[in-house]
Amino acid sequence: MATTTKVSALPLDYKATQKPRTLWGDAWRRFRKHLLAMLGSTALIIIMLGITFGPLIWTLDPTYIDIVDSFSGMTAEHPFGTDNLGRDTLARVLYGGRVSLAIGVVAMLIGILIGTLVGLLAGYFKFLDSPLMRLTDMFLSLPLLPLLLVITLLFRDSLRVTFGPELGIFILTVIVIGCLGWMPTARLVRGEVLSMKEREFVVAARSLGAPDFRIVRNHILPNVLSPVIVSATFSIASAIITESALSFLGLGFPPDFPTWGRLLFDGKDFLTLTPALVLWPGLMISLTVLCVNFIGDGLRDALDPRITK
Amino acid sequence: MKKPVLKIGALVAVLLLLTGTLGGVFAQDGETVTILYWQAVSNMNPYLSGGTKEIDAASLVLEPLARYDETATMIPWLAVEIPTVENGGISEDLMSITWKLKEGLLWSDGTPVTSADAVFTWTYCTTEETGCAQVANWTDVTNVEAVDDLTVKVSFGVPKPFPYGPFVGSTSPLIQKAQFEACVGVAAQGCTEQNFGPIGTGPYVVEEFRANDVVTYTANPNYREEGKPFFQRVILKGGGDAESAARAVLETGEADYAWNLQVLPQVLASMEAAGIGTIMNVTSSAVERIHINQTNPDPALGDARSVWAEDGSNAHPFLTNPAVYQALSMAIDRQVIAEQVYGPGGVPTCNLVAQPPIYASSANDSCLQQDMEGAKALLDEAGIVDTDGDGVRELNGVPLRILYQTSTNAVRQANQALVKQWWDELGVETELRNIDAGVFFGGDPASPDTYGKFYADVEMFTNTFDGTDPESYMAQQQCSEVSGPDNNWLGNNVSRWCNAAYDELFAQLSQTVGLEARAEIVKQLNDMYVQGGGIIPLINRADVSARANSLEGVRMNAWDAELWNIADWTRAQ
C-alpha cells in the first residue's frame, strides 16, 4: 500500500524505536478507539462463529418435525423453543443464519463491485459519465419486486435442474439482488470521484504523467473507500430483507428451508402465542444489521484521515 | 412555529373522533348486530357476482323459493312445499317442475310477490347481455311460465332427474320485476341503484350500501313472520383479514359474527380462551387433496411439459404406477394433519366426495390409519427400491423425486412440511414449493405457476361443490376436462386423469333418477378416481366462523348462504 506520511522530519533516535506508520495501521488504530464499532465487530464475530460452528455442536435437524413437542417453551431440550410443528427454533436460527448472512455478504460484494466500477468510470471519464448515469437512472426506475418475480420465474427451473433447488435459488437470489442493488453506490462513488479528481494531488499526479489507471488505483480509489464501505453495510441489510420478501412471495427458497426472513414470516402468526418464534430470528436480523452498520460507521471514521479526534 | 403543533393536534383530534365513531359503530347492543366479512362486499346482486360474500350479503334481502338448511335438507322457503314426482310437482317425464308460492307474500315496498317476478328473474339471468354469474342454475331450462298468480312452471329441454337448480338456494333468489325491469341485458351493470339496494322479501332491507366497505340494513317492515327479525339493524363490515376479524369477535368483542376464519387452529384456540366468543365449524363438502400429475412435468420437455397425450406417450415416469401412489397415500398420517394443522375444522378423509354422507364411499377408509411399514413393503414388493444407496428409491432407474407445490398459506405450508417428512421417510425425496395464491389460482395462461398448468409432480388445494348434488363436480374428472394448452389450462381435470370407464359411468349418472341410485353411482365414480391415483385426499375441511356468546339462534350453514336464518338471531339477556 502507498505510504502517505514521510517520517524524515522526526528525530533519528525516535525513528529507530518506532515502526513506520501506514494508512491501514492508522486506520486500525482509529478503529480500535471507536467503541461502538468494536462492540459491533465483536458481536458480529460471535454471530458468525455461532452460525458456522453452532450446527456442529447443536446437531438437531432444523427440518425435523416432532409434532408431539410443538410450541414447547424454552426448555433445556429446546433452548429457543419449538414452532407449530415441533421444529427446534435454535437449530433453525443457526441454520437460517448461514443462508441469510451468505446471501447478504455475497449480494453485497456483487453490488459493491458493479457500483464502484460504474461510479469510477462515470466520474473519471467524462465521455462515459452521461451514458452510465442514464443507465443508473434506468435501473433505479425499475420496480424491484416485479422484476425480481419475472427473473425468478424465467430462470428458476433451469438453475434448479443444474444446481439443485437450494444452491440454484441461492445463486439466482444473490445475483439478482446484487445486480439490482448497485445504483446508490455508483452514484455516491461518482460524486466523490468528481470532487476528488480536481484535487491538487490528482492534478499533481497527472502533471507528472501518471497514467489514468494508476491515478484511479493509487489516488482516487483509496479516497472514495469510505462511502463505498458505508453503502456496503446498507447493502447487506437490504439483501437479507429482500430475500425474506422473496421467500414470502413463494419465489425464494423452498418453504421448509429456514432463513431468518422465512422464520420471521412463519412466526408472525404465533406472535401472541409464542413470541419466541418471532423474537429470535427478528433479534438476529436486527443485531446483524446493527453490527454491520456500527462497523461501517467505525470504518468510515477510521479510513478518513481528515476526520481526527 | 406554532403551526406544526396545531396540525398535529388537529390530526390527533380527528383520529380520536374517528376511533370514537368506530367504537360507536361496533358497540354491542340489543338493536344492532355487527357482522365481519374480511372480504368486503362489492355488490348486492347475486346475479352479477359469483363471490360468496356478495351472495351472503344479498341473502338478507333476496330469497329463493326453497333452500337447504344446515343439515343439507331442502326446505320450502317462499314456496308452499318442495315439488316432487309423488306430490305431482314434477311431471312424470321429468321435463317440468311446478312451484307454488306462499299466499300473502309482500316485497319490502309493500307490493305483492307474484309468479310474474319468477318469470322475470329467469328472463333477467338468461338474457345473454346481462352477464349473469348464476346462469349454470338455468341449464336446460327452455321456459318459465306463470300458470296463475302464485304458480310457476319451469320446463326443461331434457329429462331432469335433479330439477332443483332454478329458484333453489342463495344463488337463485327472486328479484322484483318492477324494480329490475329496466335493467335487463346491457343495462344490468349500469343499474347501480338497483344492484346496491335490491327490493326483496327477506328480513332486512338495505339502508346504506358503501361498495367494498360497509352495508347497513334495517328490519323489513313487511316481513312475513310476525315479531321477526329480532335485531332492528345489521351492520356488515368488510375489509381487514381473517385473523383480525377473529380477534374482533373472540378477544375484543367489537363485533358479533366473523366469517370464514382461515387461521391456524392454535391461534384461534388462544383467542377463544378469552371466553367472549365461540368458534363454529360446520361440515362442508370441501376436500383438501393432493393432485397427482399423470403427465411428465420435466422442464426439458419444453412445450410438451405436463401436456396430456391420448396415447400415454407423455405419462409421468413413476406417479402412474399404482404401487407408488398407493404407498404415498399410506405413508400420510391424516389424523395428525387434521389435529395439528386444521384443528376442529378438519376431518381426515379418503374420498373425493366426503359430504353429504349419503355420497361418501367407505371403500377407501383404510387410508385413515397411517401405514408406513405397509407402504415401504408395497414399494419393496414392486421392485421400487433404493439401488444406489442415496436414500431415494428408483423405478426403472428413475429416482422418486417429487416437486410438491401449493399456495402460500401458513396452514398449507405446515401441511406440506408434514407430508414431506413422511415421504422422505418412505424413500421419496420431496421438494416443496409455495406460490402466491393470486398467481396459483389466477388462471393466467402465461404464468408457469398456475395450478392448471401444473408444472410440478404433485400439488395441493381444496375443491368443493355448491348445494348438495355432486353431478357437476363428478363431471370434472372426465377425459374431456383434461387441462391443457387447448383450453388455456383452464380444464377442471388438473390431474390429467383419464379413464374411459369413468366417462361411461358418468354419462349414466346424468340420466339416473332417485337419490339412492345416484349416490351409488357417485360412490363408484369416487372410488374409480381415488383408487386410480387421480388424487390423494387428505382432509374434509369445515367452514369456520365465530360468533359472540351473547348472540343466539345462529345455525351456520355450509349448503346455502351462511347467514340464511338471520331472522331468528337474538341477543341473550
mmCIF file of N, CA and C in Angstrom, chain A residues 63-68 70-71 84-85 87 153 156-158 160-161 165-166 247-251 253-256 262 266 268-273, chain B residues 243 247 251 264 266-267 270 298-299 305 336 340-341 403 408 410 413-421 430-436 447-449 455:
data_model
loop_
_atom_site.group_PDB
_atom_site.id
_atom_site.type_symbol
_atom_site.label_atom_id
_atom_site.label_comp_id
_atom_site.label_asym_id
_atom_site.label_seq_id
_atom_site.Cartn_x
_atom_site.Cartn_y
_atom_site.Cartn_z
ATOM 1 N N THR A 63 -35.057 -29.285 10.086
ATOM 2 C CA THR A 63 -36.338 -29.561 9.417
ATOM 3 C C THR A 63 -37.064 -30.746 10.051
ATOM 4 N N TYR A 64 -36.496 -31.318 11.127
ATOM 5 C CA TYR A 64 -37.140 -32.484 11.719
ATOM 6 C C TYR A 64 -38.405 -32.076 12.479
ATOM 7 N N ILE A 65 -39.512 -32.727 12.142
ATOM 8 C CA ILE A 65 -40.798 -32.408 12.761
ATOM 9 C C ILE A 65 -41.069 -33.362 13.912
ATOM 10 N N ASP A 66 -41.327 -32.791 15.086
ATOM 11 C CA ASP A 66 -41.697 -33.609 16.233
ATOM 12 C C ASP A 66 -43.003 -33.044 16.759
ATOM 13 N N ILE A 67 -44.099 -33.510 16.157
ATOM 14 C CA ILE A 67 -45.390 -32.876 16.337
ATOM 15 C C ILE A 67 -45.841 -32.903 17.794
ATOM 16 N N VAL A 68 -45.383 -33.908 18.545
ATOM 17 C CA VAL A 68 -45.789 -34.035 19.949
ATOM 18 C C VAL A 68 -45.252 -32.860 20.761
ATOM 19 N N SER A 70 -44.791 -29.655 19.892
ATOM 20 C CA SER A 70 -44.975 -28.353 19.272
ATOM 21 C C SER A 70 -45.193 -27.271 20.320
ATOM 22 N N PHE A 71 -44.814 -26.047 19.979
ATOM 23 C CA PHE A 71 -44.937 -24.879 20.864
ATOM 24 C C PHE A 71 -44.301 -25.113 22.230
ATOM 25 N N ASN A 84 -44.842 -24.489 15.457
ATOM 26 C CA ASN A 84 -46.125 -25.206 15.487
ATOM 27 C C ASN A 84 -46.010 -26.664 15.071
ATOM 28 N N LEU A 85 -44.910 -27.037 14.414
ATOM 29 C CA LEU A 85 -44.732 -28.436 14.034
ATOM 30 C C LEU A 85 -43.683 -29.112 14.904
ATOM 31 N N ARG A 87 -40.534 -28.107 15.319
ATOM 32 C CA ARG A 87 -39.159 -27.982 14.832
ATOM 33 C C ARG A 87 -38.372 -27.082 15.785
ATOM 34 N N LEU A 153 -38.973 -16.315 -12.145
ATOM 35 C CA LEU A 153 -39.824 -17.209 -12.935
ATOM 36 C C LEU A 153 -39.075 -17.749 -14.137
ATOM 37 N N ARG A 156 -35.661 -19.887 -12.817
ATOM 38 C CA ARG A 156 -35.709 -20.799 -11.681
ATOM 39 C C ARG A 156 -35.536 -22.261 -12.087
ATOM 40 N N ASP A 157 -36.310 -22.677 -13.095
ATOM 41 C CA ASP A 157 -36.320 -24.097 -13.414
ATOM 42 C C ASP A 157 -34.991 -24.587 -13.965
ATOM 43 N N SER A 158 -34.368 -23.782 -14.844
ATOM 44 C CA SER A 158 -33.111 -24.241 -15.420
ATOM 45 C C SER A 158 -32.018 -24.301 -14.346
ATOM 46 N N ARG A 160 -32.533 -24.770 -11.175
ATOM 47 C CA ARG A 160 -32.880 -25.851 -10.260
ATOM 48 C C ARG A 160 -32.359 -27.181 -10.788
ATOM 49 N N VAL A 161 -32.481 -27.358 -12.094
ATOM 50 C CA VAL A 161 -32.021 -28.603 -12.692
ATOM 51 C C VAL A 161 -30.494 -28.683 -12.627
ATOM 52 N N PRO A 165 -32.294 -27.517 -6.030
ATOM 53 C CA PRO A 165 -33.219 -26.455 -5.622
ATOM 54 C C PRO A 165 -32.586 -25.390 -4.725
ATOM 55 N N GLU A 166 -31.751 -25.810 -3.754
ATOM 56 C CA GLU A 166 -31.260 -24.824 -2.798
ATOM 57 C C GLU A 166 -30.145 -23.953 -3.372
ATOM 58 N N SER A 247 -38.897 -14.956 -0.265
ATOM 59 C CA SER A 247 -39.342 -16.219 0.324
ATOM 60 C C SER A 247 -40.823 -16.153 0.628
ATOM 61 N N PHE A 248 -41.248 -15.001 1.117
ATOM 62 C CA PHE A 248 -42.646 -14.850 1.499
ATOM 63 C C PHE A 248 -43.549 -14.959 0.287
ATOM 64 N N LEU A 249 -43.103 -14.428 -0.849
ATOM 65 C CA LEU A 249 -43.930 -14.492 -2.050
ATOM 66 C C LEU A 249 -43.856 -15.855 -2.715
ATOM 67 N N GLY A 250 -43.074 -16.746 -2.134
ATOM 68 C CA GLY A 250 -43.036 -18.097 -2.670
ATOM 69 C C GLY A 250 -42.063 -18.258 -3.808
ATOM 70 N N LEU A 251 -41.188 -17.283 -4.021
ATOM 71 C CA LEU A 251 -40.245 -17.402 -5.125
ATOM 72 C C LEU A 251 -38.816 -17.563 -4.627
ATOM 73 N N PHE A 253 -36.487 -19.610 -1.468
ATOM 74 C CA PHE A 253 -36.159 -20.990 -1.151
ATOM 75 C C PHE A 253 -37.424 -21.783 -0.879
ATOM 76 N N PRO A 254 -37.316 -23.131 -0.935
ATOM 77 C CA PRO A 254 -38.481 -23.946 -0.569
ATOM 78 C C PRO A 254 -38.965 -23.558 0.833
ATOM 79 N N PRO A 255 -40.288 -23.672 1.088
ATOM 80 C CA PRO A 255 -40.848 -23.147 2.327
ATOM 81 C C PRO A 255 -40.305 -23.811 3.595
ATOM 82 N N ASP A 256 -39.766 -25.033 3.483
ATOM 83 C CA ASP A 256 -39.280 -25.672 4.700
ATOM 84 C C ASP A 256 -37.797 -25.387 4.927
ATOM 85 N N ARG A 262 -37.596 -16.041 6.452
ATOM 86 C CA ARG A 262 -38.660 -17.034 6.399
ATOM 87 C C ARG A 262 -39.143 -17.376 7.811
ATOM 88 N N ASP A 266 -42.896 -16.941 9.119
ATOM 89 C CA ASP A 266 -43.633 -18.091 9.641
ATOM 90 C C ASP A 266 -44.092 -17.840 11.068
ATOM 91 N N LYS A 268 -44.791 -14.992 12.591
ATOM 92 C CA LYS A 268 -45.623 -13.831 12.901
ATOM 93 C C LYS A 268 -47.061 -14.211 13.259
ATOM 94 N N ASP A 269 -47.520 -15.370 12.735
ATOM 95 C CA ASP A 269 -48.883 -15.804 13.060
ATOM 96 C C ASP A 269 -49.025 -16.196 14.527
ATOM 97 N N PHE A 270 -47.897 -16.518 15.170
ATOM 98 C CA PHE A 270 -47.962 -17.003 16.549
ATOM 99 C C PHE A 270 -47.462 -15.962 17.532
ATOM 100 N N LEU A 271 -47.489 -14.703 17.089
ATOM 101 C CA LEU A 271 -46.890 -13.637 17.883
ATOM 102 C C LEU A 271 -47.441 -13.609 19.312
ATOM 103 N N THR A 272 -48.751 -13.780 19.444
ATOM 104 C CA THR A 272 -49.325 -13.710 20.786
ATOM 105 C C THR A 272 -49.155 -15.036 21.526
ATOM 106 N N LEU A 273 -49.025 -16.100 20.776
ATOM 107 C CA LEU A 273 -48.989 -17.441 21.370
ATOM 108 C C LEU A 273 -47.591 -17.770 21.893
ATOM 109 N N GLU B 243 -57.490 -12.997 10.568
ATOM 110 C CA GLU B 243 -57.021 -13.026 11.938
ATOM 111 C C GLU B 243 -57.601 -11.869 12.756
ATOM 112 N N ARG B 247 -60.156 -11.881 15.973
ATOM 113 C CA ARG B 247 -59.817 -11.182 17.213
ATOM 114 C C ARG B 247 -60.963 -10.260 17.646
ATOM 115 N N GLU B 251 -61.815 -11.864 20.998
ATOM 116 C CA GLU B 251 -60.991 -11.284 22.064
ATOM 117 C C GLU B 251 -61.469 -9.906 22.524
ATOM 118 N N LEU B 264 -54.709 -20.534 11.736
ATOM 119 C CA LEU B 264 -54.213 -21.778 12.332
ATOM 120 C C LEU B 264 -54.951 -22.084 13.634
ATOM 121 N N GLN B 266 -54.245 -23.344 16.486
ATOM 122 C CA GLN B 266 -53.666 -22.964 17.778
ATOM 123 C C GLN B 266 -53.926 -21.485 18.070
ATOM 124 N N VAL B 267 -53.855 -20.668 16.997
ATOM 125 C CA VAL B 267 -54.076 -19.235 17.167
ATOM 126 C C VAL B 267 -55.542 -18.973 17.522
ATOM 127 N N SER B 270 -56.335 -19.936 21.083
ATOM 128 C CA SER B 270 -55.846 -18.989 22.091
ATOM 129 C C SER B 270 -56.751 -17.765 22.164
ATOM 130 N N ASP B 298 -41.325 -32.615 -16.653
ATOM 131 C CA ASP B 298 -39.892 -32.340 -16.797
ATOM 132 C C ASP B 298 -39.661 -31.066 -17.623
ATOM 133 N N PRO B 299 -38.930 -30.081 -17.066
ATOM 134 C CA PRO B 299 -38.684 -28.821 -17.789
ATOM 135 C C PRO B 299 -38.002 -29.053 -19.138
ATOM 136 N N ARG B 305 -44.366 -30.089 -21.776
ATOM 137 C CA ARG B 305 -44.362 -30.246 -20.334
ATOM 138 C C ARG B 305 -45.783 -30.316 -19.779
ATOM 139 N N VAL B 336 -52.947 -36.726 12.203
ATOM 140 C CA VAL B 336 -52.034 -35.692 12.687
ATOM 141 C C VAL B 336 -52.268 -34.387 11.940
ATOM 142 N N GLN B 340 -53.325 -31.147 14.042
ATOM 143 C CA GLN B 340 -52.309 -30.121 14.235
ATOM 144 C C GLN B 340 -52.446 -28.946 13.286
ATOM 145 N N VAL B 341 -52.991 -29.179 12.101
ATOM 146 C CA VAL B 341 -52.967 -28.136 11.092
ATOM 147 C C VAL B 341 -54.347 -27.540 10.853
ATOM 148 N N LEU B 403 -41.649 -32.849 -6.822
ATOM 149 C CA LEU B 403 -41.828 -31.426 -6.541
ATOM 150 C C LEU B 403 -43.286 -31.222 -6.138
ATOM 151 N N THR B 408 -49.467 -20.113 -1.043
ATOM 152 C CA THR B 408 -48.847 -19.616 0.178
ATOM 153 C C THR B 408 -49.905 -19.367 1.245
ATOM 154 N N ALA B 410 -50.166 -20.266 5.757
ATOM 155 C CA ALA B 410 -49.488 -20.923 6.880
ATOM 156 C C ALA B 410 -50.008 -22.341 7.088
ATOM 157 N N GLN B 413 -48.512 -24.621 4.345
ATOM 158 C CA GLN B 413 -47.089 -24.896 4.468
ATOM 159 C C GLN B 413 -46.817 -25.897 5.596
ATOM 160 N N ALA B 414 -47.599 -25.813 6.665
ATOM 161 C CA ALA B 414 -47.446 -26.781 7.744
ATOM 162 C C ALA B 414 -47.816 -28.170 7.240
ATOM 163 N N ASN B 415 -48.892 -28.237 6.480
ATOM 164 C CA ASN B 415 -49.333 -29.488 5.886
ATOM 165 C C ASN B 415 -48.242 -30.074 4.988
ATOM 166 N N GLN B 416 -47.662 -29.211 4.141
ATOM 167 C CA GLN B 416 -46.596 -29.642 3.235
ATOM 168 C C GLN B 416 -45.410 -30.228 3.999
ATOM 169 N N ALA B 417 -44.998 -29.511 5.054
ATOM 170 C CA ALA B 417 -43.822 -29.934 5.804
ATOM 171 C C ALA B 417 -44.034 -31.320 6.413
ATOM 172 N N LEU B 418 -45.251 -31.555 6.919
ATOM 173 C CA LEU B 418 -45.555 -32.864 7.499
ATOM 174 C C LEU B 418 -45.486 -33.962 6.445
ATOM 175 N N VAL B 419 -46.141 -33.733 5.321
ATOM 176 C CA VAL B 419 -46.177 -34.751 4.269
ATOM 177 C C VAL B 419 -44.758 -35.031 3.770
ATOM 178 N N LYS B 420 -43.952 -33.982 3.638
ATOM 179 C CA LYS B 420 -42.579 -34.160 3.175
ATOM 180 C C LYS B 420 -41.819 -35.093 4.102
ATOM 181 N N GLN B 421 -42.011 -34.895 5.414
ATOM 182 C CA GLN B 421 -41.264 -35.737 6.342
ATOM 183 C C GLN B 421 -41.624 -37.209 6.161
ATOM 184 N N THR B 430 -38.723 -35.282 -1.453
ATOM 185 C CA THR B 430 -39.760 -34.297 -1.740
ATOM 186 C C THR B 430 -39.195 -32.889 -1.655
ATOM 187 N N GLU B 431 -39.465 -32.112 -2.683
ATOM 188 C CA GLU B 431 -39.068 -30.713 -2.658
ATOM 189 C C GLU B 431 -40.350 -29.896 -2.583
ATOM 190 N N LEU B 432 -40.368 -28.898 -1.699
ATOM 191 C CA LEU B 432 -41.588 -28.110 -1.515
ATOM 192 C C LEU B 432 -41.499 -26.799 -2.274
ATOM 193 N N ARG B 433 -42.631 -26.338 -2.732
ATOM 194 C CA ARG B 433 -42.688 -25.008 -3.337
ATOM 195 C C ARG B 433 -44.022 -24.374 -2.964
ATOM 196 N N ASN B 434 -44.002 -23.092 -2.590
ATOM 197 C CA ASN B 434 -45.266 -22.396 -2.338
ATOM 198 C C ASN B 434 -45.357 -21.193 -3.273
ATOM 199 N N ILE B 435 -46.556 -20.956 -3.775
ATOM 200 C CA ILE B 435 -46.777 -19.921 -4.777
ATOM 201 C C ILE B 435 -47.881 -19.002 -4.270
ATOM 202 N N ASP B 436 -47.702 -17.726 -4.457
ATOM 203 C CA ASP B 436 -48.703 -16.743 -4.058
ATOM 204 C C ASP B 436 -50.086 -17.146 -4.581
ATOM 205 N N SER B 447 -48.499 -17.592 -17.092
ATOM 206 C CA SER B 447 -47.694 -17.896 -15.906
ATOM 207 C C SER B 447 -47.431 -19.400 -15.808
ATOM 208 N N PRO B 448 -46.187 -19.780 -15.483
ATOM 209 C CA PRO B 448 -45.903 -21.211 -15.327
ATOM 210 C C PRO B 448 -46.356 -21.755 -13.971
ATOM 211 N N ASP B 449 -46.849 -20.887 -13.109
ATOM 212 C CA ASP B 449 -47.103 -21.293 -11.724
ATOM 213 C C ASP B 449 -48.568 -21.519 -11.396
ATOM 214 N N TYR B 455 -46.930 -27.443 -13.422
ATOM 215 C CA TYR B 455 -45.542 -27.777 -13.719
ATOM 216 C C TYR B 455 -44.870 -28.312 -12.459
#
